[in-house]
Coordinates of C-alpha atoms and ligand atoms in Angstrom, one line a residue:
X1 CA 363.9 81.4 120.0
X2 CA 365.8 79.4 117.3
X3 CA 368.9 79.3 119.5
X4 CA 371.2 76.4 119.9
X5 CA 369.6 75.9 123.2
X6 CA 366.0 75.5 121.9
X7 CA 367.3 72.9 119.7
X8 CA 368.9 71.1 122.5
X9 CA 365.9 71.0 124.3
X10 CA 364.0 69.6 121.3
X11 CA 366.6 66.9 121.3
X12 CA 366.2 66.2 124.9
X13 CA 362.4 65.5 124.2
X14 CA 363.0 63.4 121.3
X15 CA 365.4 61.4 123.3
X16 CA 362.7 61.0 125.9
X17 CA 360.1 60.0 123.8
X18 CA 362.3 57.1 122.5
X19 CA 364.2 58.6 119.8
X20 CA 367.7 56.6 120.2
X21 CA 369.6 56.8 117.1
X22 CA 372.2 59.8 117.8
X23 CA 373.0 60.7 114.2
X24 CA 369.1 61.4 113.5
X25 CA 369.3 63.4 116.9
X26 CA 372.5 65.6 115.7
X27 CA 370.9 66.1 112.4
X28 CA 368.0 67.2 113.8
X29 CA 369.6 69.9 116.3
X30 CA 371.4 71.1 113.2
X31 CA 368.7 71.7 110.5
X32 CA 367.1 75.1 110.7
X33 CA 363.4 73.9 110.9
X34 CA 362.1 77.4 111.5
X35 CA 362.9 78.1 107.8
X36 CA 360.6 75.5 106.8
X37 CA 357.6 77.3 108.3
X38 CA 356.2 80.9 107.9
X39 CA 358.1 83.7 109.7
X40 CA 355.0 83.9 111.9
X41 CA 355.5 80.3 113.3
X42 CA 359.4 80.3 113.5
X43 CA 359.3 80.8 117.2
X44 CA 357.6 77.6 117.8
X45 CA 359.4 75.4 115.0
X46 CA 361.4 73.8 117.8
X47 CA 358.2 72.7 120.1
X48 CA 357.7 68.9 119.4
X49 CA 354.4 69.7 117.7
X50 CA 353.1 69.8 113.8
X51 CA 352.7 73.2 112.3
X52 CA 350.4 74.4 109.6
X53 CA 352.3 75.0 106.0
X54 CA 349.0 76.3 104.3
X55 CA 346.5 74.1 102.0
X56 CA 345.3 72.3 105.1
X57 CA 348.5 70.5 105.2
X58 CA 351.1 70.7 108.2
X59 CA 354.8 70.1 109.0
X60 CA 354.9 66.9 110.4
X61 CA 355.8 67.0 114.1
X62 CA 359.5 66.3 115.1
X63 CA 359.2 63.1 116.8
X64 CA 357.3 61.5 113.5
X65 CA 360.1 63.0 111.4
X66 CA 362.8 61.3 113.6
X67 CA 361.0 58.1 113.9
X68 CA 360.4 57.9 110.1
X69 CA 364.1 58.5 109.6
X70 CA 365.5 56.1 112.2
X71 CA 363.2 53.5 110.8
X72 CA 364.4 54.3 107.1
X73 CA 368.2 53.8 108.6
X74 CA 367.5 50.5 109.3
X75 CA 368.1 49.9 105.7
X76 CA 371.9 48.7 105.5
X77 CA 372.9 50.8 102.6
X78 CA 370.5 53.9 101.9
X79 CA 371.2 55.0 98.2
X80 CA 367.9 56.4 97.1
X81 CA 364.7 56.9 98.9
X82 CA 361.4 58.1 97.4
X83 CA 359.3 60.2 99.7
X84 CA 355.8 60.8 98.8
X85 CA 354.1 63.9 100.2
X86 CA 357.4 66.3 100.8
X87 CA 355.2 69.5 102.0
X88 CA 357.5 71.8 103.6
X89 CA 360.7 69.6 102.6
X90 CA 361.7 69.2 106.3
X91 CA 361.5 65.6 106.3
X92 CA 363.2 65.7 102.8
X93 CA 366.5 67.5 103.8
X94 CA 366.6 65.3 106.9
X95 CA 366.6 62.2 104.9
X96 CA 369.2 63.9 102.4
X97 CA 371.5 64.0 105.1
X98 CA 371.7 59.9 105.0
X99 CA 370.9 58.8 101.5
X100 CA 372.8 59.6 98.4
X101 CA 369.8 60.8 96.8
X102 CA 366.0 61.8 97.9
X103 CA 363.4 61.6 95.5
X104 CA 360.6 64.0 96.8
X105 CA 356.9 64.0 95.4
X106 CA 354.2 66.7 96.5
X107 CA 350.8 67.0 94.9
X108 CA 350.0 70.6 95.9
X109 CA 352.1 72.8 93.5
X110 CA 352.8 76.2 95.7
X111 CA 354.1 73.5 98.5
X112 CA 356.6 72.1 96.2
X113 CA 357.8 75.3 94.7
X114 CA 358.5 76.9 98.1
X115 CA 360.0 73.8 99.2
X116 CA 362.5 73.7 96.2
X117 CA 363.3 77.3 97.0
X118 CA 364.2 76.7 100.2
X119 CA 366.0 73.8 99.5
X120 CA 368.0 75.5 96.8
X121 CA 368.8 78.5 99.3
X122 CA 370.1 75.8 101.8
X123 CA 372.5 74.4 98.9
X124 CA 370.8 71.1 99.5
X125 CA 372.1 69.2 96.2
X126 CA 370.9 65.7 96.6
X127 CA 367.2 66.3 96.6
X128 CA 365.2 66.1 93.3
X129 CA 361.8 67.2 93.6
X130 CA 358.6 66.3 91.6
X131 CA 355.0 67.8 91.3
X132 CA 353.4 64.2 91.1
X133 CA 351.0 62.2 92.3
X134 CA 352.9 59.9 94.7
X135 CA 350.1 57.0 94.1
X136 CA 352.3 56.4 91.0
X137 CA 355.5 56.6 92.3
X138 CA 358.8 57.9 90.4
X139 CA 359.3 55.0 87.6
X140 CA 362.1 57.0 86.0
X141 CA 364.5 56.3 89.0
X142 CA 363.2 53.5 90.5
X143 CA 364.1 51.3 92.1
X144 CA 364.1 52.6 95.5
X145 CA 365.9 51.3 98.6
X146 CA 363.4 53.1 101.0
X147 CA 359.7 54.5 100.0
X148 CA 358.7 56.8 102.9
X149 CA 354.6 57.9 102.6
X150 CA 354.2 61.1 104.9
X151 CA 350.7 60.7 103.8
X152 CA 348.4 57.9 104.7
X153 CA 347.0 55.6 102.0
X154 CA 344.0 53.4 102.9
X155 CA 345.7 50.6 101.5
X156 CA 349.5 49.9 100.2
X157 CA 349.9 51.3 97.0
X158 CA 350.5 48.6 94.4
X159 CA 352.7 50.9 92.2
X160 CA 354.9 52.0 94.8
X161 CA 355.9 48.2 96.0
X162 CA 356.6 47.8 92.6
X163 CA 359.3 50.2 92.5
X164 CA 361.2 48.7 95.6
X165 CA 364.6 47.5 95.0
X166 CA 365.0 43.5 96.2
X167 CA 366.0 44.5 99.5
X168 CA 364.1 47.6 100.0
X169 CA 361.4 48.5 102.1
X170 CA 358.1 50.7 101.9
X171 CA 357.2 52.6 105.3
X172 CA 353.6 53.9 104.9
X173 CA 351.1 55.1 107.6
X174 CA 348.1 52.7 106.5
X175 CA 344.3 53.3 107.2
X176 CA 341.9 56.2 107.7
X177 CA 340.5 57.6 111.0
X178 CA 342.8 54.8 112.4
X179 CA 346.2 54.2 110.9
X180 CA 349.1 52.1 111.6
X181 CA 352.9 52.7 110.4
X182 CA 353.6 49.6 108.4
X183 CA 356.8 48.3 107.0
X184 CA 356.0 46.3 103.8
X185 CA 358.6 44.4 101.4
X186 CA 358.4 42.0 98.6
X187 CA 360.0 38.8 99.4
X188 CA 360.4 35.6 97.3
X189 CA 357.4 34.3 99.4
X190 CA 355.1 37.1 98.4
X191 CA 354.4 40.6 100.3
X192 CA 355.5 40.6 103.8
X193 CA 354.0 43.6 106.0
X194 CA 354.8 44.7 109.6
X195 CA 353.0 47.0 111.9
X196 CA 355.3 49.3 113.5
X197 CA 353.2 51.4 115.3
X198 CA 350.1 53.4 115.5
X199 CA 350.2 56.4 113.5
X200 CA 348.5 59.8 112.7
X201 CA 348.8 61.5 109.2
X202 CA 346.8 63.4 106.7
X203 CA 345.5 61.3 104.3
X204 CA 347.3 60.5 100.6
X205 CA 345.0 61.8 98.3
X206 CA 345.0 61.1 94.4
X207 CA 345.8 63.4 91.6
X208 CA 347.2 66.7 91.6
X209 CA 346.5 70.3 93.0
X210 CA 347.4 73.3 90.9
Ligands
SAH1 N1 356.9 65.3 105.3 C1 356.0 66.7 105.0 C2 354.7 66.6 105.8 C3 354.0 67.1 104.7 S1 352.0 66.6 105.3 C4 357.3 67.8 105.7 O1 358.0 67.6 106.3 O2 356.6 68.7 106.0 C5 351.5 65.5 103.7 C6 351.7 65.8 102.3 O3 351.5 64.7 101.8 C7 351.0 67.0 102.3 O4 351.5 68.1 101.6 C8 350.1 66.5 101.0 O5 349.8 67.7 100.2 C9 351.2 65.6 100.2 N2 350.2 64.4 99.7 C10 348.9 63.9 100.2 N3 348.6 63.0 99.1 C11 349.5 63.0 98.0 C12 350.0 62.1 96.9 N4 349.0 61.6 96.1 N5 350.8 62.6 96.0 C13 351.9 63.4 96.7 N6 351.7 64.1 97.6 C14 350.5 63.9 98.4

C-alpha cells in the first residue's frame, strides 16, 4: 500500500492534473508521505486527497503541495523559505529538498511537536520549526525568498510582506469561503499582486494553541 508502485500512481495523477516540474514529481515519489499521518491512515497516504492530522486540521492534498512547491521554485535562487502552517511537516520536507533552509511555523503545539519528531527521525537538517503565530512571521531569520501560507488569511498579512527579500514573493490563499491563491511581491511601484488560481485551504487563525 505504500509501495513504489502506489507512489508512482500518485505521480501519474499529479501529472494528469497539470504538475509539470519533474523535480517536484521526483521528490514526491520519493518522500514517504505515509509517515506524516497516523498509522491507521497510512494506506491512504498516496491517494490524491487531504487527510486528517487531528485538531481539525488536514495534511494538504498532494496536488496542493506539488503546486505550491512548483510555484515556489519559480524563484531563481531559493535560499530561505518561510512556511506558515506546517501541520504534519510534509510540505516542509518537500520544500526542504529545494531550499537551503526552511523555517516552519505552526500555531498548534502538539502538531508542531509531532512534526519536529518526524523530521528528526528522517534526519532532515535544514528545517527549523517554531511554535508561533504565522501572522507575525519570523523576524529573526528574515528576509525570506519565498513565504508560503498553507492556511488562508482574509487579507495579505502586512508583517509577512515586510519580511520578504527584495526579489522575494509571498504565496497565500486569500479569502474566506471563496479563496484565491495570490502571489504578491513588493516592487519599487508598491505591492504587486497576481491571482494564480482558486484555492481551498483551512483558515489562518491568529494566536497560539497549546
Ligand atoms: N502544510 C501542512 C498543512 C497543514 S493545514 C501539511 O503538509 O501537513 C494548515 C495548518 O496551518 C494547520 O496545521 C493550522 O494549525 C496552521 N495554522 C493556521 N493558522 C496559523 C497561524 N496563524 N500560524 C501558524 N500556523 C497556522
